[in-house]
Coordinates of C-alpha atoms and ligand atoms in Angstrom, one line a residue:
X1 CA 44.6 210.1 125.7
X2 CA 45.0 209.7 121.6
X3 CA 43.0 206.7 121.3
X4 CA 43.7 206.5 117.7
X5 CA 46.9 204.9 119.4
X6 CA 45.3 202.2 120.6
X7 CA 43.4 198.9 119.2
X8 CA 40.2 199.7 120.4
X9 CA 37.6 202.4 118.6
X10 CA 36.0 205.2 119.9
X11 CA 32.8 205.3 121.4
X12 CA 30.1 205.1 119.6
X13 CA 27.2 207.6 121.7
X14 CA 23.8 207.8 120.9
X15 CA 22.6 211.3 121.0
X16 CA 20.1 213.0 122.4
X17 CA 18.9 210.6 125.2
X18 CA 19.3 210.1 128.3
X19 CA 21.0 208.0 129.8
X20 CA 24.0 208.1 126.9
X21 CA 24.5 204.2 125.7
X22 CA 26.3 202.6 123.6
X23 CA 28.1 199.4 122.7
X24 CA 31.3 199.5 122.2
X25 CA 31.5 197.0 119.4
X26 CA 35.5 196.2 119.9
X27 CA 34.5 192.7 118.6
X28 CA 38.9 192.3 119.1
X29 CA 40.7 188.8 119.3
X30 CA 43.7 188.8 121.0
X31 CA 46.4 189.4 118.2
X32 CA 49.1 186.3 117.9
X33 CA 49.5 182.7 118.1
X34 CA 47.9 180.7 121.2
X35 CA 46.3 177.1 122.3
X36 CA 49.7 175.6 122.9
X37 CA 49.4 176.1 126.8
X38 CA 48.8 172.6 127.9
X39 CA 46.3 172.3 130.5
X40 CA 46.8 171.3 133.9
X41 CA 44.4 169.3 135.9
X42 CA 42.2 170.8 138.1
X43 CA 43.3 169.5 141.2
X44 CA 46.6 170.8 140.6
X45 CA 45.6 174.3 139.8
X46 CA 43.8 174.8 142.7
X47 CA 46.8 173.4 144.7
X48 CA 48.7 176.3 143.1
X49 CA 46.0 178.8 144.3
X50 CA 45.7 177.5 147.9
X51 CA 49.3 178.4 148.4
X52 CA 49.5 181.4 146.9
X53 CA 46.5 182.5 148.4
X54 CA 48.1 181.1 151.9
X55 CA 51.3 183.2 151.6
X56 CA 50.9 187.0 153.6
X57 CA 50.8 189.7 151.7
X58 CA 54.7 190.5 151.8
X59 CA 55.3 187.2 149.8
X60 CA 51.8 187.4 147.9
X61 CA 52.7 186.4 143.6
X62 CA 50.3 186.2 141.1
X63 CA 48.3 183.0 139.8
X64 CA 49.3 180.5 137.4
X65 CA 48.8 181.6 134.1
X66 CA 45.7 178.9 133.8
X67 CA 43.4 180.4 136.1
X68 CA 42.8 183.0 133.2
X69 CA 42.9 180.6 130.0
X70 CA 41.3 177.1 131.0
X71 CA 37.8 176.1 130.4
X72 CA 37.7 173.9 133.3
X73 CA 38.5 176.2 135.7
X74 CA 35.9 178.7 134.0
X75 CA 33.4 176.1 134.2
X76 CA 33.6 176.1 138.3
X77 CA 34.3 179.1 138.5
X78 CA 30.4 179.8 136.7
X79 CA 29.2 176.8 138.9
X80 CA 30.8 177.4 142.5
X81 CA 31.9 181.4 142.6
X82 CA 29.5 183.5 140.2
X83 CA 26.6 181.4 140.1
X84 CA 26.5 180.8 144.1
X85 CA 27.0 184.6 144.3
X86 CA 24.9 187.8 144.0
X87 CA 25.0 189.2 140.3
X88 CA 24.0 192.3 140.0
X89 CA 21.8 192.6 136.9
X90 CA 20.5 196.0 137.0
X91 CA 19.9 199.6 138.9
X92 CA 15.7 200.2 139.7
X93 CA 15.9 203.4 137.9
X94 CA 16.5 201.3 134.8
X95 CA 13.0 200.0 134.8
X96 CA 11.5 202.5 137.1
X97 CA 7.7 202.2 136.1
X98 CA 5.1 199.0 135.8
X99 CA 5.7 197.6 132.6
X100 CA 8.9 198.5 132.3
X101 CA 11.5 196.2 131.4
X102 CA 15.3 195.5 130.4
X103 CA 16.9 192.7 128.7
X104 CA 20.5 191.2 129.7
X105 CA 22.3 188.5 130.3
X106 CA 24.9 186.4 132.9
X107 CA 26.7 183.3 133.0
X108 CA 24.7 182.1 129.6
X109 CA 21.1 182.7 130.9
X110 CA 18.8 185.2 128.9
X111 CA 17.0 187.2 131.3
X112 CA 14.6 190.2 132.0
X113 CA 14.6 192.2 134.8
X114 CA 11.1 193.6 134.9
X115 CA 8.8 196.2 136.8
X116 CA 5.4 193.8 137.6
X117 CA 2.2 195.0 137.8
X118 CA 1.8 194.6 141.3
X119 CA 5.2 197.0 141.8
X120 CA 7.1 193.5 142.0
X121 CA 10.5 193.5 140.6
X122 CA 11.7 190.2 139.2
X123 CA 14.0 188.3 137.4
X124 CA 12.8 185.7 134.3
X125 CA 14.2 183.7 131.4
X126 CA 13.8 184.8 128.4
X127 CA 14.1 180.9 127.3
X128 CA 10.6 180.1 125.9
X129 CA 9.2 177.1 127.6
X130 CA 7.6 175.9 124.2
X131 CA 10.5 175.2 121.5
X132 CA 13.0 177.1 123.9
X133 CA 13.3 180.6 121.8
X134 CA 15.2 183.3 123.4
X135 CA 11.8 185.1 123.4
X136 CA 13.8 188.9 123.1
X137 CA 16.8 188.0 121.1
X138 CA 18.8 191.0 120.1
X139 CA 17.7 192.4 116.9
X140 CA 14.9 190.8 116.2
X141 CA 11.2 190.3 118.3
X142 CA 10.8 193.5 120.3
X143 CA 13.4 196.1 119.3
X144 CA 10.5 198.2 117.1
X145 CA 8.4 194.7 116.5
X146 CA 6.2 193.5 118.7
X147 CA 4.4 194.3 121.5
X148 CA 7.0 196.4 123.4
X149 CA 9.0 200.0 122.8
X150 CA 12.3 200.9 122.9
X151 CA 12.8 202.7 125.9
X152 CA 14.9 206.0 126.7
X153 CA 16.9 205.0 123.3
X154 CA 18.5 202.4 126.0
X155 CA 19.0 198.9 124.0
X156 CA 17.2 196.2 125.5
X157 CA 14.8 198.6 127.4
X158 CA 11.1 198.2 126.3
X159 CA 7.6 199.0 128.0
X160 CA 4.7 196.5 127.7
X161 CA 1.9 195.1 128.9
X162 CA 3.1 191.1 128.2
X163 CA 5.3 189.3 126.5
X164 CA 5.4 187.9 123.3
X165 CA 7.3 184.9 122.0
X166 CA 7.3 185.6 118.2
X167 CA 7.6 182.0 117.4
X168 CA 4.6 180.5 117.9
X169 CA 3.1 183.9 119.7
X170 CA 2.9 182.1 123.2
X171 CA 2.2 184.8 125.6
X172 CA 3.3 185.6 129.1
X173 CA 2.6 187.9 131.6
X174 CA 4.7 190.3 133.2
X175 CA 5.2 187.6 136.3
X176 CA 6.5 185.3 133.8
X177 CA 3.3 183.0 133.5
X178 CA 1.4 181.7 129.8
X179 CA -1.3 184.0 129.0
X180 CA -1.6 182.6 125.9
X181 CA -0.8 179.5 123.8
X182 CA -2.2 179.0 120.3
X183 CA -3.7 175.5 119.1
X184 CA -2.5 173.9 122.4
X185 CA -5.8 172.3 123.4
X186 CA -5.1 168.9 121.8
X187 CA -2.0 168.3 123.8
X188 CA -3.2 166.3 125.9
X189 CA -2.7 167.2 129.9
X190 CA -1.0 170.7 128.6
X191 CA -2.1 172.4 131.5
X192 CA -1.7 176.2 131.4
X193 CA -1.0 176.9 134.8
X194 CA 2.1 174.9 135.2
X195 CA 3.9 176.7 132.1
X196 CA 5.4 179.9 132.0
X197 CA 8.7 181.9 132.3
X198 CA 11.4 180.7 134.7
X199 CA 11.6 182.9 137.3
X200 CA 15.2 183.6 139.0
X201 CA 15.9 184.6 143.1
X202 CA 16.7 188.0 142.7
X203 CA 16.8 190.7 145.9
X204 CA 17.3 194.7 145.5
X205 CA 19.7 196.3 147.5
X206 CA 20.3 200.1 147.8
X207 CA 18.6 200.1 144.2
X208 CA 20.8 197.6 142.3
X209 CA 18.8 194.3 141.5
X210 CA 20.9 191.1 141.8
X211 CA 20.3 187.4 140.9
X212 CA 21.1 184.4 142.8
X213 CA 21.1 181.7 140.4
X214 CA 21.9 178.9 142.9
X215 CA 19.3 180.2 145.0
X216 CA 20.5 179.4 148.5
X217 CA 23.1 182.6 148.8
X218 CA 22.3 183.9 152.0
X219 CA 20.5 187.6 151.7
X220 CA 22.8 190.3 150.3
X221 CA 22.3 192.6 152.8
X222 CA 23.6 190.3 155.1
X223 CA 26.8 189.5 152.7
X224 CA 27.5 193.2 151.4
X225 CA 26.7 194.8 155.5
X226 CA 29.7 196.2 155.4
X227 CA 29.9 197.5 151.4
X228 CA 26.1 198.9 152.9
X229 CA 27.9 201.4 155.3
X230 CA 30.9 202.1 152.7
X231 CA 28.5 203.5 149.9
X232 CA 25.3 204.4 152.6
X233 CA 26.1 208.2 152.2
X234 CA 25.1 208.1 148.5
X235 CA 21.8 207.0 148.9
X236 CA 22.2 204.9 145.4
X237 CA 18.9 203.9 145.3
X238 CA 17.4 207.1 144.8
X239 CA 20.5 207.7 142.0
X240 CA 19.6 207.6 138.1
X241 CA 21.7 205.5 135.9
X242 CA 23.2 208.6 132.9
X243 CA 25.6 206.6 131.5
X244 CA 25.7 202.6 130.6
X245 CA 28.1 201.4 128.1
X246 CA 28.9 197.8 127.2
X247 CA 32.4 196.3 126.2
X248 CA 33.6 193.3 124.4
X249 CA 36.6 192.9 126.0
X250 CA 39.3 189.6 124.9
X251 CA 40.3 188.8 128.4
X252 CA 39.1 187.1 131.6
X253 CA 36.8 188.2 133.9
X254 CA 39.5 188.6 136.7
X255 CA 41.9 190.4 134.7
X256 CA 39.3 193.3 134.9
X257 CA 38.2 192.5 138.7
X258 CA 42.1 192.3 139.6
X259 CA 42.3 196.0 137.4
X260 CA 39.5 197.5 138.4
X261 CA 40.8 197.0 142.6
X262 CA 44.2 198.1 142.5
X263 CA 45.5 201.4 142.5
X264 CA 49.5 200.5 141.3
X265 CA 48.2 200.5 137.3
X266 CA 47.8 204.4 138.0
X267 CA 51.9 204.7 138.0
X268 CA 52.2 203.2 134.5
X269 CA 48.3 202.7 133.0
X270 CA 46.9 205.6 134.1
X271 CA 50.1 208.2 134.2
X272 CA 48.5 211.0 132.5
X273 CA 45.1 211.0 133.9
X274 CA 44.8 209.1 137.3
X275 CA 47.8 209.4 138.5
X276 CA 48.0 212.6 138.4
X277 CA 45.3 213.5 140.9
X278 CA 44.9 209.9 142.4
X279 CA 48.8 208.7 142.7
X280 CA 49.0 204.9 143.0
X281 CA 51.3 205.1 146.2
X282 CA 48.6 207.3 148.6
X283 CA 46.2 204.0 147.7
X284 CA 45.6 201.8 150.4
X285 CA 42.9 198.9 151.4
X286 CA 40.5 198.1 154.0
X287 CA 41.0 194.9 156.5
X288 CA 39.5 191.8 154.9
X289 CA 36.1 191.1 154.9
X290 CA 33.9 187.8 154.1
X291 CA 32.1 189.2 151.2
X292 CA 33.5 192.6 150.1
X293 CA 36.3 194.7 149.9
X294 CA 37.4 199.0 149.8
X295 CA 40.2 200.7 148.4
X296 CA 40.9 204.3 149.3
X297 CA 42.3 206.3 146.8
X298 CA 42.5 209.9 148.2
X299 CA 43.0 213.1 145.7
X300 CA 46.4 214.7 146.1
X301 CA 46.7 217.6 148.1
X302 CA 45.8 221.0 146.3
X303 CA 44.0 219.3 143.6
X304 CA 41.3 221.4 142.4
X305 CA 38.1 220.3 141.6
X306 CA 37.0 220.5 137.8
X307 CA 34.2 223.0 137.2
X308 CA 33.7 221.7 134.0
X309 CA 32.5 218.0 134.7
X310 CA 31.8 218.0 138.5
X311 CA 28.6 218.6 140.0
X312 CA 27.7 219.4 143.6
X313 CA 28.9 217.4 146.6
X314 CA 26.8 214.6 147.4
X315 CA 25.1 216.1 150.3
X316 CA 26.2 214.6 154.2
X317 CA 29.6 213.4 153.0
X318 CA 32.4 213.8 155.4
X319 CA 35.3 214.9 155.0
X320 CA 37.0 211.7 154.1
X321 CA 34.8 210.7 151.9
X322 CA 34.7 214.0 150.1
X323 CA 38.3 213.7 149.4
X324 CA 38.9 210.9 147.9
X325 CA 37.7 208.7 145.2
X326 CA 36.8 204.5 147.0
X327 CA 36.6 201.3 145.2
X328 CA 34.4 198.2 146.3
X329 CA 34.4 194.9 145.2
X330 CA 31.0 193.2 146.3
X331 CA 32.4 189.8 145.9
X332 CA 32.2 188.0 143.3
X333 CA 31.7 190.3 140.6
X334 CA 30.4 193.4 141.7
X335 CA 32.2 196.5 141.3
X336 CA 31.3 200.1 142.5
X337 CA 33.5 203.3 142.5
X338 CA 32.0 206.4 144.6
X339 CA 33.4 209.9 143.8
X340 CA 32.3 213.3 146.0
X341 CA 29.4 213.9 143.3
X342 CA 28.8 210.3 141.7
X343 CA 28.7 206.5 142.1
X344 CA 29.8 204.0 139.1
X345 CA 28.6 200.4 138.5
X346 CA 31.0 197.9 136.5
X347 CA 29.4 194.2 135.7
X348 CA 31.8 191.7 134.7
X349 CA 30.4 188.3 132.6
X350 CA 32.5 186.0 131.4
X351 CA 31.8 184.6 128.1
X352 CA 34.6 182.0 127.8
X353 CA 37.9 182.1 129.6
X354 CA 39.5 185.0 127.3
X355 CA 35.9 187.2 126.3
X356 CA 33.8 188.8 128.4
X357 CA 31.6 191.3 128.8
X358 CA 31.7 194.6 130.4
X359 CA 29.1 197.1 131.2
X360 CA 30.1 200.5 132.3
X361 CA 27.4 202.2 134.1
X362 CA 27.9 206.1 135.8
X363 CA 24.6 207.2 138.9
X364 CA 24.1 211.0 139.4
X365 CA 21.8 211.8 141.9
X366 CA 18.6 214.0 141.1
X367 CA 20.2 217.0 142.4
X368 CA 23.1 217.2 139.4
X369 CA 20.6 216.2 137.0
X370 CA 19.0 219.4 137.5
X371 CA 22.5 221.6 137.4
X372 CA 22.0 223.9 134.5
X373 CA 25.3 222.4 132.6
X374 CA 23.9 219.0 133.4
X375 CA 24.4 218.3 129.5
X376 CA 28.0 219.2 129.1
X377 CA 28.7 218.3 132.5
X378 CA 27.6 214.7 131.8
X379 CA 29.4 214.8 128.1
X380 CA 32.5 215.6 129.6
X381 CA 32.0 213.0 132.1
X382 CA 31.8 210.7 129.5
X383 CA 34.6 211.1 127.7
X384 CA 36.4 210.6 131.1
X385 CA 35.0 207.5 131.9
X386 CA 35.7 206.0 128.5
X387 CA 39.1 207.8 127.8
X388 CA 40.7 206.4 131.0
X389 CA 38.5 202.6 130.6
X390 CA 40.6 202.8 127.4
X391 CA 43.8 202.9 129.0
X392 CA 42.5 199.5 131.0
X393 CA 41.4 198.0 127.9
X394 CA 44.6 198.3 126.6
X395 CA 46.4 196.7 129.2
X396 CA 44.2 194.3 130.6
X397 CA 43.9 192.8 126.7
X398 CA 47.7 192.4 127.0
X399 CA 47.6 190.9 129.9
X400 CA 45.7 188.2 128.2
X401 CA 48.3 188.0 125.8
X402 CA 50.8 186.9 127.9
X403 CA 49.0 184.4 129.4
X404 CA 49.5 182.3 126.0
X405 CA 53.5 183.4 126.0
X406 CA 56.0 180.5 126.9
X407 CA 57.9 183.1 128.5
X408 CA 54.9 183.5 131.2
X409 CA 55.8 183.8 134.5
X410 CA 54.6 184.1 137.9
X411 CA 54.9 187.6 139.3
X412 CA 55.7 189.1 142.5
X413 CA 52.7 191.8 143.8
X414 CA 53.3 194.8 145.4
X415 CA 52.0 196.0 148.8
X416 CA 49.9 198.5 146.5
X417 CA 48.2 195.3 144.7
X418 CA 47.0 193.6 148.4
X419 CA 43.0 193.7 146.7
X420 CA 44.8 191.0 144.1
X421 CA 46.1 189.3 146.8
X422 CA 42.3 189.3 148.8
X423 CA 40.7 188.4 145.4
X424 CA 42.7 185.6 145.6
X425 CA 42.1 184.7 149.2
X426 CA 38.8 184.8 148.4
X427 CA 38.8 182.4 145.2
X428 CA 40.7 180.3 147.5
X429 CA 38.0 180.3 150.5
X430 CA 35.5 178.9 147.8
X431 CA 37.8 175.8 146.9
X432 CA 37.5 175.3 150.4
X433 CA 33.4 175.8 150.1
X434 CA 33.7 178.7 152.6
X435 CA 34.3 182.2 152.7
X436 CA 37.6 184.2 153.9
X437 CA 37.9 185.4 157.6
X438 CA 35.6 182.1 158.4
X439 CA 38.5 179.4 158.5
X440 CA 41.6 182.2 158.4
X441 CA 42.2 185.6 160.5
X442 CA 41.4 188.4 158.6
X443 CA 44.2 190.1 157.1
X444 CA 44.5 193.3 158.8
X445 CA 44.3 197.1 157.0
X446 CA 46.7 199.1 155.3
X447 CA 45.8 202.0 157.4
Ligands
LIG1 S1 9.1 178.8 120.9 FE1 8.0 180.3 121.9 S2 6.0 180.1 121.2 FE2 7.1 178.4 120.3
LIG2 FE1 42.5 201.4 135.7

C-alpha cells in the first residue's frame, strides 16, 4: 500500500534490536467539525443496545452512534466491562529475568509489570504513595537516569534492583514495598511497613500477564477455557515477543475490537492485501461463547506460501489450523490472531471516547528465531503488519468521523460481521451484570 496516500506516517523502527519497537506517533485529531451530537441519557442508550443486541443475527444493525462518542457511557464501560475484566498487560518473555521490568498503562492506572526476586511476577502502581508521582513517567526518572536500564532498546523496559521515586528518592522494592524514605522519622506513627506500591490482581496465562482491577473476576483460565484450546497448539508461552508497536489512534476502543473481528473489511479495506489470500466471504465464526470468541479465515485454495517472510510451520498443527489464519477475541479487550508460523497480540485502551491506544505486538517461537533469514524474514514481516494496520487505521479513524455527522445512521450488518453482532451481545450481557449464553441460548456457528 502507498502510505503516503494516507493521514497517518510511516513507521518509525528502531534498528538494530530486538524485538523492533516503535511508537507510531500519529498524534491525529479527527479532521472536521464535531461536539454538536447531543447526548442521550444513559438509560436510554442502553435501551437501544438491549434490543439490538436481542435481534438474531439476520436482523442484527449497528449501535447508536453514542456508544462510540459519550463520556458516560465510556465511564461504565471502564467501571463495569474493562475494569471487571482481564487486561492483558504484557507477554513473560517481555520481562523474562529477576529484575526485569516494563512500564504501561490501562484504563488511567500507571503500572509495572515486573519479574520479583523470588521469580514472582506482579503488577504495581507506579503512583508514589508519598506526594503521588508517577514514579517512571515517560521521559524522565529511569529512561538513562536513575537506577534502572533501558532494556532490549524496548521503551519502558528497564532492569533493576529497586525502584526509585526521583522526587523525594522514596525507595521500593521489587514487591512494591518502601525500602527507603528520607527524613520521615518525625512523622509521627509513619510506619514503614504499611507503605509501599499498590499492588494489582494479576494471573499469567499461556505467557500473557493480565490485570484484574476489580479484583473479583473469576480466574482466566476458567473464563478464556475455550480461547485455551483455540491457541493451545502454539504453545505462546514459550513464544518471544519480535515486534511491539504502539498507536495513537482517534477512535474508540470498539471501533478497533469490532475491526479487528470481522472479516467483511477484507472486500473493501483490505482488497489488495487480505483479500486476496484471505477473501472476506470464506470467513466464518465459532458458536457463542461466555467469555471469548474465533473467527476462521481460511487461505484461498492454491495460495502459496511466501518464502520470503514465513518461517516454519508451528510444529503439531493440523491441517485446519495450518491453513488458515483465526482470530480471538478474549473478551473484553483481548485480541489474538494465530497464523501457521506466528501468533499476534493487539491491546486496546481507551483514553477518552474518540483516542485510544493501540499496541501491536507479533510472537515467533524459538525455532524461527533461529532460521538463518530470521532478520529479513522478521523485516518483511513488519512491514506487513504495519502496511495492512494502516489500511485499518484509515478506516477505523473514519468511522469515528461519522459518528459526529448528522447524516449518521444506523446500519444493517452482514452475516460476515456476526463477531459485531456477539460483541454486542456481550456488552449487552454486562448491562444485565451477566455474561452471554448465561441468561440467553448461545447463538449457534456459522459452520
Ligand atoms: S512523591 Fe515519591 S518520594 Fe515524594
Ligand atoms: Fe483489518
Amino acid at each position: 500500500m502507498d502510505t503516503s496516500a494516507t493521514h497517518f506516517n510511516e513507521a518509525t523502527v528502531k534498528e538494530g534490536s530486538a524485538p523492533l519497537t516503535g511508537r507510531h506517533g500519529l498524534g491525529q485529531e479527527i479532521p472536521g467539525f464535531r461536539g454538536a451530537r447531543p447526548t442521550v441519557p444513559l438509560e436510554t442508550l442502553f435501551r437501544e443496545i438491549q434490543e439490538a443486541a436481542d435481534l438474531p443475527l439476520r436482523q442484527a444493525r449497528t449501535l447508536p452512534a453514542e456508544a462510540y462518542t459519550s463520556t458516560e457511557f465510556l465511564a461504565w464501560e471502564t467501571d463495569q466491562v474493562l475494569g471487571k475484566g482481564w487486561i492483558c498487560l504484557a507477554h513473560v518473555s517481555q520481562v523474562p529475568k529477576p529484575g526485569d521490568f516494563l512500564n504501561t498503562e490501562a484504563l488511567g492506572e500507571l503500572l509495572i509489570v515486573v519479574h520479583g526476586k523470588d521469580g514472582e511476577i506482579r503488577v504495581l502502581s507506579r503512583a508514589c504513595p508519598h506526594r503521588a508521582m508517577d514514579i517512571m513517567p515517560p521521559g524522565f526518572g529511569y529512561d538513562g537516569h536513575g537506577t534502572a536500564e533501558v532494556r532490549d532498546g524496548q521503551s519502558g523496559c528497564g532492569h533493576t534492583r529497586l525502584f526509585l521515586c526521583p522526587y523525594h528518592h522514596w525507595s521500593f522494592e521489587l514487591d512494591g514495598s518502601l525500602k527507603g524514605c528520607p527524613e520521615m522519622h518525625q512523622a509521627e506513627g509513619f510506619c514503614r511497613d504499611e507503605v509501599g506500591l499498590r499492588p494489582f490482581r494479576c494471573e499469567i496465562w499461556h505467557g500473557f500477564i493480565f490485570l484484574n482491577l476489580s479484583g473479583d473476576a473469576g480466574p482466566v483460565a476458567a473464563q478464556y477455557a475455550e480461547l485455551g484450546k483455540d491457541i493451545e497448539g502454539w504453545d505462546c508461552a514459550s513464544m518471544k515477543v519480535v515486534i511491539a508497536k504502539e498507536w495513537d489512534c482517534p477512535f474508540n476502543w470498539k471501533v478497533l475490537v469490532e475491526n479487528f473481528m470481522e472479516g467483511y473489511h477484507h472486500l473493501g479495506a483490505h482488497c489488495k492485501t487480505l483479500q486476496t489470500f484471505m477473501p472476506a466471504k470464506h470467513t466464518w465464526t465459532e458458536a457463542e461463547r461466555a467469555h471469548s470468541m474465533r473467527v476462521n479465515l481460511p487461505f484461498k485454495e492454491g495460495v502459496a506460501a511466501d518464502p520470503s517472510s514465513e518461517f516454519a510451520q508451528v510444529p503439531g498443527l493440523d491441517p485446519d489450523q495450518a491453513g488458515q489464519m483465526a482470530v480471538y477475541l478474549g473478551e473484553p479487550n483481548f485480541m489474538m490472531f494465530t497464523g501457521p508460523d506466528r501468533a499476534f497480540w493487539y491491546r486496546i485502551d481507551p483514553i477518552t471516547p474518540e483516542r485510544s491506544r493501540l499496541l501491536t505486538v507479533c510472537l515467533l517461537n524459538d525455532q524461527a528465531i533461529a532460521d538463518p533469514d530470521y532478520r529479513a524474514k522478521l523485516a518483511v514481516t513488519e512491514k506487513m503488519l504495519v502496511d495492512f494496520h494502516l489500511e485499518d487505521m484509515e478506516v477505523c479513524t473514519a468511522v469515528q468521523r461519522g459518528f459526529y455527522a448528522k447524516g449518521y445512521q444506523r446500519g444493517r450488518l452482514s452475516h460476515l460481521e456476526m463477531p459485531i453482532w456477539l460483541f454486542h451481545r456481550y456488552l449487552a450481557a454486562r448491562m444485565r451484570d451477566t455474561w452471554p449464553t448465561i441468561d440467553r441460548p448461545a447463538a449457534p456457528s456459522q459452520r
